[in-house]
CSV table of C-alpha atoms in Angstrom, one decimal:
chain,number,residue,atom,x,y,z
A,1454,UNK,CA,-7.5,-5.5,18.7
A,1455,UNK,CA,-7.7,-2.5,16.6
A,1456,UNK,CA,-9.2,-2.3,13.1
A,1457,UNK,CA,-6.0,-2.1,10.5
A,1458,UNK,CA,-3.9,-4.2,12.6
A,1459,UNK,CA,-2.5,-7.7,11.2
A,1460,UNK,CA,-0.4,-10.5,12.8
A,1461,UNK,CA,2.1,-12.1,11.1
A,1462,UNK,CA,4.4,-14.9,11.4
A,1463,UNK,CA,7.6,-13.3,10.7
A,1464,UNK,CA,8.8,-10.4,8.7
A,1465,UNK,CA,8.7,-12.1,5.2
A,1466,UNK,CA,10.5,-9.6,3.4
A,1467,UNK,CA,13.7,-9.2,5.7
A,1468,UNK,CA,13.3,-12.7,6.3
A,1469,UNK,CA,13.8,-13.8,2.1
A,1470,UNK,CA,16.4,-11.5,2.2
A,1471,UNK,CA,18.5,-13.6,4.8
A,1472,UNK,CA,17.5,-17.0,3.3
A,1473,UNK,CA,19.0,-16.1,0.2
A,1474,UNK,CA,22.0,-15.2,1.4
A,1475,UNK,CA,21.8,-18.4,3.7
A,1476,UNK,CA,21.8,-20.2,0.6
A,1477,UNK,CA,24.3,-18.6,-1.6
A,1478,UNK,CA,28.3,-18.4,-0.7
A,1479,UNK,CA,28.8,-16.1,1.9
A,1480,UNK,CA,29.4,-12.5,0.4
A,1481,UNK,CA,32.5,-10.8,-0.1
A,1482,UNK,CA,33.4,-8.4,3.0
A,1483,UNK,CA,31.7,-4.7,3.6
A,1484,UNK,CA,34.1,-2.5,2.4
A,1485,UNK,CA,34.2,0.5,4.6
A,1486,UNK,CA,31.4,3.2,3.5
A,1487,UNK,CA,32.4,6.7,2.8
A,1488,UNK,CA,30.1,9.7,4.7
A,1489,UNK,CA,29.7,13.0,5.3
A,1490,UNK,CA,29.8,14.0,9.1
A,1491,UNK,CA,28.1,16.8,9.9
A,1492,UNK,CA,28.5,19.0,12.9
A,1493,UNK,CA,26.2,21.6,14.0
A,1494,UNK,CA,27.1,24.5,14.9
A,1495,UNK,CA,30.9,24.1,13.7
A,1496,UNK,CA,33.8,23.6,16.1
A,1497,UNK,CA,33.7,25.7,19.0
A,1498,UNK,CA,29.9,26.3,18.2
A,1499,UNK,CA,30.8,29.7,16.4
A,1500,UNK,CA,30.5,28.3,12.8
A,1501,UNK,CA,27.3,27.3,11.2
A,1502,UNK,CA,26.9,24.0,10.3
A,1503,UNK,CA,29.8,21.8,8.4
A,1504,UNK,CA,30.9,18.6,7.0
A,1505,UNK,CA,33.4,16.3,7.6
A,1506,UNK,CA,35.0,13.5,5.7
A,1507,UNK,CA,34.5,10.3,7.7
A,1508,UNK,CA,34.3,6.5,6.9
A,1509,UNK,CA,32.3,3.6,8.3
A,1510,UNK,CA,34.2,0.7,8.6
A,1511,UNK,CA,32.9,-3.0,9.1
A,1512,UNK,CA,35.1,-5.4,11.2
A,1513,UNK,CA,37.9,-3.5,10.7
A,1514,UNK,CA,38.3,-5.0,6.8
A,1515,UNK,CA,41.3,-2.3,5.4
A,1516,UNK,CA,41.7,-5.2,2.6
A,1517,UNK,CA,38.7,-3.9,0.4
A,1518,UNK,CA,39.1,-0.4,-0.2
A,1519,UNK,CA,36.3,2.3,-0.2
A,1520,UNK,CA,34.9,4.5,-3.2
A,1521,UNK,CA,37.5,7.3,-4.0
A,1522,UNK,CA,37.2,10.4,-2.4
A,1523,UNK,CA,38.9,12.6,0.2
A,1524,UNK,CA,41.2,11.8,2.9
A,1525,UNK,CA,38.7,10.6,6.3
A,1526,UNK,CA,39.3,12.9,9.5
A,1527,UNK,CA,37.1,10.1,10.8
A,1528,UNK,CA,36.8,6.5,11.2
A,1529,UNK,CA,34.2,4.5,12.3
A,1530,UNK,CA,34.8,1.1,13.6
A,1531,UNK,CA,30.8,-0.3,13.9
A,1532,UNK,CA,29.5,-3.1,15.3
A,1533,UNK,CA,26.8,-4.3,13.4
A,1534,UNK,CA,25.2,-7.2,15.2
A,1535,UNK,CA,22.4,-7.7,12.7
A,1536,UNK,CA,24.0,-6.5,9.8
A,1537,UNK,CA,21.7,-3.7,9.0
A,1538,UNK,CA,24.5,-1.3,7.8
A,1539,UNK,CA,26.8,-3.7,6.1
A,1540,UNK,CA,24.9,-5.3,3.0
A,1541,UNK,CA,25.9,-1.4,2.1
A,1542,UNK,CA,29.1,-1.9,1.5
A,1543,UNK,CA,28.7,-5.2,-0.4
A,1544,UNK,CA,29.1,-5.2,-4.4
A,1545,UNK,CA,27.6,-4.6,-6.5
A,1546,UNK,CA,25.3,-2.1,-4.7
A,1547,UNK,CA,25.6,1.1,-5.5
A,1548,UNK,CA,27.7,3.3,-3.9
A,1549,UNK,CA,25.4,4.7,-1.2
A,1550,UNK,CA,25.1,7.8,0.2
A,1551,UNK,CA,25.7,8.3,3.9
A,1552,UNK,CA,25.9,10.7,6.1
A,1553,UNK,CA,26.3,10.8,10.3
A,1554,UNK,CA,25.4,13.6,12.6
A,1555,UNK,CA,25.5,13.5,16.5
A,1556,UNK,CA,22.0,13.2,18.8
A,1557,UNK,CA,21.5,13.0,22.4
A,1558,UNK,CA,19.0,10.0,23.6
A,1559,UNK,CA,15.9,10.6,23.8
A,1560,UNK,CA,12.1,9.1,23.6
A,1561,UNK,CA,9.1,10.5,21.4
A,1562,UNK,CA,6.8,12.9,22.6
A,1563,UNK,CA,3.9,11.6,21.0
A,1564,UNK,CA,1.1,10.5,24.0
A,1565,UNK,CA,1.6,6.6,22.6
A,1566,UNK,CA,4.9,6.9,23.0
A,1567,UNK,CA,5.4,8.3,26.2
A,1568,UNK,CA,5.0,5.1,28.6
A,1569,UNK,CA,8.2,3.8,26.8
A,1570,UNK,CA,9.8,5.9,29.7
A,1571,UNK,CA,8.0,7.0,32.8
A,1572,UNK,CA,9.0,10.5,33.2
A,1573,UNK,CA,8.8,11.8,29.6
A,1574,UNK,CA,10.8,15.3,30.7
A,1575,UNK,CA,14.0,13.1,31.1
A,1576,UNK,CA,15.1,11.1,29.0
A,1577,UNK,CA,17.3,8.0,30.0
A,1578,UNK,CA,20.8,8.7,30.3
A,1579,UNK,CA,23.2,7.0,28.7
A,1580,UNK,CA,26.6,7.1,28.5
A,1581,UNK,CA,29.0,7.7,26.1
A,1582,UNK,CA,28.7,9.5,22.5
A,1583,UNK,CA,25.7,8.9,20.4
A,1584,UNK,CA,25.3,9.6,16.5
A,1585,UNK,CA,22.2,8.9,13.9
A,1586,UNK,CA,23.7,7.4,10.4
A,1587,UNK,CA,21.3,7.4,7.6
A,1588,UNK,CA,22.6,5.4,4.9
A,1589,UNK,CA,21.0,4.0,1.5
A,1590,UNK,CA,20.9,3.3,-2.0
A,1591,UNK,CA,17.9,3.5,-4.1
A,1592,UNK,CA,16.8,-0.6,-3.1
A,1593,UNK,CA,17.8,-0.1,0.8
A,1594,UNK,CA,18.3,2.3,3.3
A,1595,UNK,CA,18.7,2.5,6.8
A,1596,UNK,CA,18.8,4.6,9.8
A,1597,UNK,CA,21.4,3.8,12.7
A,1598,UNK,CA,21.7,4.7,15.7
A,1599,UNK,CA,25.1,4.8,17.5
A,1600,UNK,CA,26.9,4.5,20.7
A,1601,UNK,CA,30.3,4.5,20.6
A,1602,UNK,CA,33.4,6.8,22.2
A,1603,UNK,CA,37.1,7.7,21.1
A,1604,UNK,CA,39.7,4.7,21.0
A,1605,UNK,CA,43.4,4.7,21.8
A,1606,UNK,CA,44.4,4.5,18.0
A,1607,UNK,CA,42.3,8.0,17.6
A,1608,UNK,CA,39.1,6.1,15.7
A,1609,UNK,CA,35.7,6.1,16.9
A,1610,UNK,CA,34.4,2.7,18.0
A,1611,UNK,CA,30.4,2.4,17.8
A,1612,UNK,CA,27.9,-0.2,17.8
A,1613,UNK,CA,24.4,0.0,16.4
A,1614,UNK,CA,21.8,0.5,19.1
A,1615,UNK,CA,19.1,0.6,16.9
A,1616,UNK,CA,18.5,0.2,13.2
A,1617,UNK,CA,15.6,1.1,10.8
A,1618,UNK,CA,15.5,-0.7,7.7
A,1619,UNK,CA,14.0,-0.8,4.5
A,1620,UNK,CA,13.7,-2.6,1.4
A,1621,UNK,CA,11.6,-0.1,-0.6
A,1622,UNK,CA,12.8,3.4,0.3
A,1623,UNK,CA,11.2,4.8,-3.3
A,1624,UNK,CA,8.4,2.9,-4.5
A,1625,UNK,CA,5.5,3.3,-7.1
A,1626,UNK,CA,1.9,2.2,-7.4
A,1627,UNK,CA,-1.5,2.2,-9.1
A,1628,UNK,CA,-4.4,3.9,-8.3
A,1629,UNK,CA,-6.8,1.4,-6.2
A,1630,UNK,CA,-4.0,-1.5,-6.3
A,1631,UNK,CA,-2.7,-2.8,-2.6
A,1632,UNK,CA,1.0,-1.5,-2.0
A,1633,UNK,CA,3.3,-2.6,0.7
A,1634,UNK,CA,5.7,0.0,2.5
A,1635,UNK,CA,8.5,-2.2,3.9
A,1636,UNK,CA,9.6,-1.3,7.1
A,1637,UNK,CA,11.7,-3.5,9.7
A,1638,UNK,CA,14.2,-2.7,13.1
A,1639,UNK,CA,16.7,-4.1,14.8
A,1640,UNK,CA,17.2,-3.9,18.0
A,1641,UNK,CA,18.1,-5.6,21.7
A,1642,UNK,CA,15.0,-7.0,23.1
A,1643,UNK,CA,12.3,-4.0,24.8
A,1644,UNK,CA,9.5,-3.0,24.4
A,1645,UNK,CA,8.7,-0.7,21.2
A,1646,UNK,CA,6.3,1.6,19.9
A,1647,UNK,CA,5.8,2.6,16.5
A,1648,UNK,CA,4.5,5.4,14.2
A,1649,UNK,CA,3.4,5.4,10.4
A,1650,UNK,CA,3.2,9.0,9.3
A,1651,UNK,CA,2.4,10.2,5.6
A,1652,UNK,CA,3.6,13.9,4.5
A,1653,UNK,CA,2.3,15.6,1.2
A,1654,UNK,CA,2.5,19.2,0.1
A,1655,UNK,CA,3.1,20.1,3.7
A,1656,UNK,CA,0.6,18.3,5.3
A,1657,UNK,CA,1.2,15.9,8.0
A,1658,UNK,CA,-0.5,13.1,9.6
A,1659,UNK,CA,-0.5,9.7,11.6
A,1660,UNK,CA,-1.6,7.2,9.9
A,1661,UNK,CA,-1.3,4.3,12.1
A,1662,UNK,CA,0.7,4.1,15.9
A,1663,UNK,CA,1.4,0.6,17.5
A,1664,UNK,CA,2.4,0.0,21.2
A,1665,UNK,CA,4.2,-3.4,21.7
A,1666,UNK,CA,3.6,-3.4,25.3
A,1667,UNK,CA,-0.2,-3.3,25.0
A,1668,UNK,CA,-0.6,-5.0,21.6
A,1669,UNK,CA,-3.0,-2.5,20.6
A,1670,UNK,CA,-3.3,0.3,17.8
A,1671,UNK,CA,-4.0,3.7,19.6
A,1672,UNK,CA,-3.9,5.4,16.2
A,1673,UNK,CA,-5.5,3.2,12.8
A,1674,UNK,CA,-6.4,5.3,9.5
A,1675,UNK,CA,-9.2,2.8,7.7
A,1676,UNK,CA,-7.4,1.7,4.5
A,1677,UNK,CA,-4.1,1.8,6.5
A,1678,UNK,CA,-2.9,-2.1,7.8
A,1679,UNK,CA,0.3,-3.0,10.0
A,1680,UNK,CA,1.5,-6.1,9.0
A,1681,UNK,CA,3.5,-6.7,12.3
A,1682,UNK,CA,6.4,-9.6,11.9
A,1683,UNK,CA,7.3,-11.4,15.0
A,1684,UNK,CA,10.8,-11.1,16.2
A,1685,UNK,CA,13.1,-13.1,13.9
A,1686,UNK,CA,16.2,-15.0,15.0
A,1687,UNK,CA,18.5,-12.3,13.6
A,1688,UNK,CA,17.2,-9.6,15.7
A,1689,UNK,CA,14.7,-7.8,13.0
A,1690,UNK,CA,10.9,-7.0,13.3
A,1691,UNK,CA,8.8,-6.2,10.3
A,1692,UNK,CA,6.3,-3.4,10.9
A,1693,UNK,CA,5.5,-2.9,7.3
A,1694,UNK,CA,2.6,-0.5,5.9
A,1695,UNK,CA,0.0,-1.6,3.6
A,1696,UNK,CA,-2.1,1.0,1.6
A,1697,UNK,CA,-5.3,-1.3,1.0
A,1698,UNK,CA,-6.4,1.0,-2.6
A,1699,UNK,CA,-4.3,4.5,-2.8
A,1700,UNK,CA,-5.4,7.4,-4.3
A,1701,UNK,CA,-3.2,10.1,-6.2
A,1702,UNK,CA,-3.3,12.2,-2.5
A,1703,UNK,CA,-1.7,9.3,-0.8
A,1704,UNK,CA,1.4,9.9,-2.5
A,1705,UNK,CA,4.4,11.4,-0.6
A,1706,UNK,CA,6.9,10.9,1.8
A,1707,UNK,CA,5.9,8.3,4.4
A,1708,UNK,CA,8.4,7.9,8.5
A,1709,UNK,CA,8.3,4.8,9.7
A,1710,UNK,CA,9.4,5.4,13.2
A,1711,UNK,CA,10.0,3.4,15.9
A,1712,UNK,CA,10.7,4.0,19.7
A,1713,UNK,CA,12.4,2.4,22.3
A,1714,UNK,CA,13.0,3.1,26.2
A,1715,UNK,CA,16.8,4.3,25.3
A,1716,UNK,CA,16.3,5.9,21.9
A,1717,UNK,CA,14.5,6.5,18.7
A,1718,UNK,CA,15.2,6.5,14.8
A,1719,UNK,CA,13.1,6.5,11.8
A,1720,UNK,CA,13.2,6.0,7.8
A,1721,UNK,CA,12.0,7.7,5.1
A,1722,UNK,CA,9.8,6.3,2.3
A,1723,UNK,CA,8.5,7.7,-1.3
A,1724,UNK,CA,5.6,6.6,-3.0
A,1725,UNK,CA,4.7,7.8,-6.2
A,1726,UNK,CA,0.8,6.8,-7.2
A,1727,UNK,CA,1.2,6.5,-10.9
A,1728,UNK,CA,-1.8,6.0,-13.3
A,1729,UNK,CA,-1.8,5.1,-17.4
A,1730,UNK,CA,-4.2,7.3,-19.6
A,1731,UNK,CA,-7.0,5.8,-21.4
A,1732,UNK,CA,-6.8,6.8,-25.2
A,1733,UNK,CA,-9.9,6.4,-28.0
A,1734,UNK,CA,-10.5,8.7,-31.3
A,1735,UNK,CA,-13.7,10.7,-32.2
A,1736,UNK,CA,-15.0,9.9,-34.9
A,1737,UNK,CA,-14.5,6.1,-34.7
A,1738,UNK,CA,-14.6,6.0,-38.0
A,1739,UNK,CA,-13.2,9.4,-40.1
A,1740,UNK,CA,-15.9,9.0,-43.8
A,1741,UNK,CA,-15.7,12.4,-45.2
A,1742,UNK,CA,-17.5,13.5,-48.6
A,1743,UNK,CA,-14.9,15.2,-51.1
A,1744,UNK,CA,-14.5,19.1,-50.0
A,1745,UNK,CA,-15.4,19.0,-46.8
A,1746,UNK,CA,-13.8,19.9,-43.5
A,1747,UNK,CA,-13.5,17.2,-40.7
A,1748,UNK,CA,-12.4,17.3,-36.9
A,1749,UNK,CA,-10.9,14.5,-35.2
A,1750,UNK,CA,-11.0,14.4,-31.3
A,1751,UNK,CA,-8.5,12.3,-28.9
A,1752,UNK,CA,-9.9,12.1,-25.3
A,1753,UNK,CA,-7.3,11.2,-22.8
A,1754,UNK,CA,-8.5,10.6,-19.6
A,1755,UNK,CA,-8.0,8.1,-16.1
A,1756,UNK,CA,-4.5,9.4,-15.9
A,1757,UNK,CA,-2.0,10.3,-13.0
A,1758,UNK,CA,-0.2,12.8,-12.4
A,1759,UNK,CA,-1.3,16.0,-14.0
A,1760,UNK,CA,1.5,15.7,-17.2
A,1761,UNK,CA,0.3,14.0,-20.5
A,1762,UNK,CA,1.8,15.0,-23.7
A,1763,UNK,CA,-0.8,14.5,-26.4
A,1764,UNK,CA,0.9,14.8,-30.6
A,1765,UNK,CA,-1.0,14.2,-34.1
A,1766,UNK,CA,0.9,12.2,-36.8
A,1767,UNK,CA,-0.1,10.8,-40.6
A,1768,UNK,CA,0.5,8.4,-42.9
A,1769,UNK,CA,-0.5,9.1,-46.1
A,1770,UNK,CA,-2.4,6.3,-48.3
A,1771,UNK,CA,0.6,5.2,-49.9
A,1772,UNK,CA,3.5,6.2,-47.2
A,1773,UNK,CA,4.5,3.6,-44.9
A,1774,UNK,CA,5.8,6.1,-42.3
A,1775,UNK,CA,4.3,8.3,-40.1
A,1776,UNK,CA,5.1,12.4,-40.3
A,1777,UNK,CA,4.0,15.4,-38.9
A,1778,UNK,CA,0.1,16.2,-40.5
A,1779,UNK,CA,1.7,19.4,-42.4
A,1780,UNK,CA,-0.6,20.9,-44.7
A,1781,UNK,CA,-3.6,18.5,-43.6
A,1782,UNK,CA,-4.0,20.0,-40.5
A,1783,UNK,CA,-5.9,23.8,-40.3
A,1784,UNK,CA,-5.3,23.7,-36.5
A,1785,UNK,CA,-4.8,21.6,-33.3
A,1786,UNK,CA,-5.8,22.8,-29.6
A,1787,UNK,CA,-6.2,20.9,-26.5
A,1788,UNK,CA,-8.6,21.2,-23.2
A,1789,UNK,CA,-7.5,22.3,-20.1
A,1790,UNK,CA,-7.3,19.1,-17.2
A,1791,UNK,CA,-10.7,18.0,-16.1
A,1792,UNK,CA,-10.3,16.2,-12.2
A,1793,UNK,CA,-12.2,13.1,-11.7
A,1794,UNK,CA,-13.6,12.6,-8.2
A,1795,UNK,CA,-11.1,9.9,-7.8
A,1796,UNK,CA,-8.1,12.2,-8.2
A,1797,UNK,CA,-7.0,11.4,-12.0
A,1798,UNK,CA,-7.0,13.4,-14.8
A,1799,UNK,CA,-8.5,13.9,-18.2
A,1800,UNK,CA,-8.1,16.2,-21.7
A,1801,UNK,CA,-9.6,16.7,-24.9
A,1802,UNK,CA,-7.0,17.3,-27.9
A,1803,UNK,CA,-8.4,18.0,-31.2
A,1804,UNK,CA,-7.5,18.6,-34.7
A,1805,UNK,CA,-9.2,19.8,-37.9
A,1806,UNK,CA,-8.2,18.6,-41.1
A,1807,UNK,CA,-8.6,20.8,-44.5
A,1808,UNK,CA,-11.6,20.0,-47.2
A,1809,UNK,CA,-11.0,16.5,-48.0
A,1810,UNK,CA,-9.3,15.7,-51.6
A,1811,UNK,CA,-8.6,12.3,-53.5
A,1812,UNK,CA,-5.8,12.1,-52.8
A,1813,UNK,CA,-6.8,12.2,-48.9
A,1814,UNK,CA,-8.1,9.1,-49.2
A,1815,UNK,CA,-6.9,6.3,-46.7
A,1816,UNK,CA,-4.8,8.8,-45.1
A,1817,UNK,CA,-4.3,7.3,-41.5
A,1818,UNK,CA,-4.1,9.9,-38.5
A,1819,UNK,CA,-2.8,8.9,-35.7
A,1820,UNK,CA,-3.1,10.4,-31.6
A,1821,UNK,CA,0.2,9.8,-29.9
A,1822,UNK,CA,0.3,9.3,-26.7
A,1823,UNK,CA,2.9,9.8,-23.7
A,1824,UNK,CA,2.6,9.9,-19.8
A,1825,UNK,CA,5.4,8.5,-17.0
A,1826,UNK,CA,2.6,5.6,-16.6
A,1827,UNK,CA,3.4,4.4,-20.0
A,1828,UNK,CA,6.3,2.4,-20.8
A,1829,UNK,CA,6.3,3.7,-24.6
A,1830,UNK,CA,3.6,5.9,-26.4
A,1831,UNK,CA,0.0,4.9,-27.0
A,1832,UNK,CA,-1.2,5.1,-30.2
A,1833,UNK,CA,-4.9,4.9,-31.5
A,1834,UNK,CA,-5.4,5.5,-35.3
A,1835,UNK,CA,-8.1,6.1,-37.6
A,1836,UNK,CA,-8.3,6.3,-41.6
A,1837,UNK,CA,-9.8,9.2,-43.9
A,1838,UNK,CA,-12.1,7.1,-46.4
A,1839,UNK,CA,-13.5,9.9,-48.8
A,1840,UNK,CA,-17.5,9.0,-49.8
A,1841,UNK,CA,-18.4,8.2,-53.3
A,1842,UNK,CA,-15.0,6.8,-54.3
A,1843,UNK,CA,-14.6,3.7,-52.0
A,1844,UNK,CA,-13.4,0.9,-53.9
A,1845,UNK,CA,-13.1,-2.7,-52.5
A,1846,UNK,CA,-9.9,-3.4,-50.7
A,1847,UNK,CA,-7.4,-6.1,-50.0
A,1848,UNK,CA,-9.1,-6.9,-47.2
A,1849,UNK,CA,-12.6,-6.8,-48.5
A,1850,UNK,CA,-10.9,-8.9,-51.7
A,1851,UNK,CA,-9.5,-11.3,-49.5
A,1852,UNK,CA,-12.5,-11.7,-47.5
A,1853,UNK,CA,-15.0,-12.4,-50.3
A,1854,UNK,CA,-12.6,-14.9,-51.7
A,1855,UNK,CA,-12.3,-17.0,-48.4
A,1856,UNK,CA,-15.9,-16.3,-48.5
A,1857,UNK,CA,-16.5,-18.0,-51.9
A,1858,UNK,CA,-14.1,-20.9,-51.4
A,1859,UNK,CA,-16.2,-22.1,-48.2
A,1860,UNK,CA,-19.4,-21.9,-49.9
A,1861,UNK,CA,-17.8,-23.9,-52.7
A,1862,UNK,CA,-16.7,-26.7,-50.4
A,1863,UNK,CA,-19.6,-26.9,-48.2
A,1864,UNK,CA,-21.7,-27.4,-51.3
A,1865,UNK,CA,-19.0,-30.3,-52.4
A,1866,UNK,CA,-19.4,-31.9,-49.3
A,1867,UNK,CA,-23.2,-31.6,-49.8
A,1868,UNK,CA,-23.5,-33.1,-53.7
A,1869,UNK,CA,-20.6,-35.1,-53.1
A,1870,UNK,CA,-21.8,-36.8,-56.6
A,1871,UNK,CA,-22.6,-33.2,-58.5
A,1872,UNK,CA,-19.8,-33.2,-61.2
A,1873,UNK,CA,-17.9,-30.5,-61.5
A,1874,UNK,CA,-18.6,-27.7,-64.4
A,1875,UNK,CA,-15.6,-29.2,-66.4
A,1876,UNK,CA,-16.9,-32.8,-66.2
A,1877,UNK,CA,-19.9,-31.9,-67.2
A,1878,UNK,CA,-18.8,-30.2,-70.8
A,1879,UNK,CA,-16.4,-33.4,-71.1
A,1880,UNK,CA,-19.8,-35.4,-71.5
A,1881,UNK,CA,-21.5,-33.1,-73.5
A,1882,UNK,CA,-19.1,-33.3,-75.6
């Protein structure tokens, strides 16, 4: 079998997703899903492109309500076998969005994909009308496709040929850490064939193709895996990605598609590789003798992406806030982005003080950090200790004393019988 291929025994994450639902009270009823259905070429085919107001409907539930919005010139009535497109219209998801435009049948014309049918310049035909639906929310989205035709009451009866599912459609990861890509389908019983393909800044490419019917991995990008779930007993298959160690250029947009002998459909996937800055000061420690200029440095660097806001900020000796450096600071500059051969980022920010004065002395700057790695600023701080006038501290107080008092007692417990000074003037006495 091909390198980046892996067997599982079911598709886990689809598969949690039923259990719990197994084991809960059964959900409230899909209320019907509002949608946008688009028609190319206008009526007639002499207007560009529009939009109609249509609905997808679930079991034909007109007890629950949909979102408000305009009037529907369409229904659909779907049947959702595997209940791909209903856990949409379940509360409290959010509102998704949806929208339905009509496709003929027809297989891929990628060379793995091509013994799905066995003349690839026809496609099967297949009767009555046929739509794609691509609905989702920002935890699940899902491609459909339809069959369907007109019924007597004027509606649009459908049922779902083929869905593409996922759990993860916008996803984010570190640099070098494993990251799974859900991605699952439902479907009648055939053989399938599937395609992984990653997209960034323009660029295309196949990371990994599957054909079911040979159980081998024509196309397998090292670093790319298929964890393949076997056919659960609700219909679903898991075909999900997984990026062994990404890299800032494997972010992007990444289709799972899948093919079948009647059809196709695919889903779309972000990934945004995300990576927090490392932060440290130069000098570690700031000692400055009185009247002289100093220069602090704060190196940023091992971030991802490119944007990193880097800001100075004091506390003066006896302030217990932080401010702006004001008159402390001559100037501030910072370095233009050094690249690291492993795709992140790093700067140099600096910031030159005036000619130290007394009253300098245990000033604290601080270099404030904040990137969309970061869940709040870093902060790395250093204090201005002028030479020559550096008295002891609380700290170096409290540290002699504890100091002092263990030397006292280990000598006790030494001369347990030594008397102590006061005894001894009692006796002298």
């Amino acid at each position: 079998m091909a390198a980046g291929l892996r067997l599982l025994l079911a598709g886990l994450c689809w598969s949690q997703f039923r259990v719990e639902n197994a084991a809960s009270p059964p959900p409230p009823r899909s209320a019907p899903v509002r949608c946008a259905l688009r028609e190319e070429g206008g009526r007639g085919g002499m207007l560009p492109g529009t939009a109609r107001p249509a609905l997808l409907s679930f079991g034909g539930d007109v007890g629950t309500p949909p979102e408000p919005g305009p009037e529907p010139e369409v229904t659909f009535n779907v049947s959702d076998p595997w209940g791909a497109l209903t856990p949409l219209g379940v509360p409290p998801r959010d509102p998704p969005s949806c929208e339905i435009n009509p496709t003929t049948p027809q297989t891929g014309s990628a060379p793995w994909s091509r013994p799905l049918n066995p003349d690839a310049r026809s496609p099967p035909a297949a009767g009555g009308l046929w739509w794609v639906a691509a609905v989702g929310t920002p935890q699940y989205s899902v491609t459909a496709l339809l069959q369907g035709g007109m019924s007597t009451d004027g509606a649009t009866t459908a049922a779902v040929s083929l869905a593409v599912l996922t759990h993860t459609p916008t996803l984010r990861g570190r640099v070098g850490s494993p990251v799974l890509l859900h991605c699952a389908f439902a479907a009648p019983p055939s053989p399938f064939v599937l395609e992984w393909r990653h997209q960034n800044r323009g660029a295309g490419r196949v990371l990994l193709a599957y054909d079911s019917a040979t159980a081998r991995a024509p196309r397998a990008t090292p670093g790319a895996e298929l964890l393949l779930g076997t056919r659960d007993r609700n219909g679903v298959t898991a075909v999900t990605l997984r990026l062994a160690g990404p890299a800032p250029g494997d972010e992007g947009t990444y289709i799972c598609s899948v093919f079948l002998p009647h059809g196709q459909a695919q889903t779309v996937l972000q990934l945004h590789v995300l990576e927090p800055p490392k932060v440290t000061l130069s000098p570690k420690e700031l000692v400055v003798a009185p009247g002289m200029p100093a220069e602090l440095q704060c190196h940023v660097s091992g971030f991802y992406p490119l944007d990193v806001t880097v800001k100075w900020q004091r506390r003066s000796g006896g302030s217990g806030t932080s401010q702006s450096p004001g008159d402390t600071v001559v100037d501030t500059w910072t370095s233009g982005h050094h690249r690291a051969a492993d795709g992140t980022y790093s700067r140099t920010a600096v910031a030159r003080l005036i000619p130290a004065r007394p009253q300098h002395h245990g000033d604290i700057y601080t270099c404030v950090v904040t990137h969309t790695a970061l869940t709040k600023p870093k902060r790395v701080s250093v204090p201005l200790l002028l030479a020559g006038i550096e008295g002891p501290r609380l700290e170096d107080a409290t540290g002699l004393f504890l100091v002092a008092f263990v030397l006292y007692g280990l000598i006790r417990w030494l001369s347990p019988t030594a008397p102590l000074p006061e005894e001894d003037t009692k006796k002298s006495q």
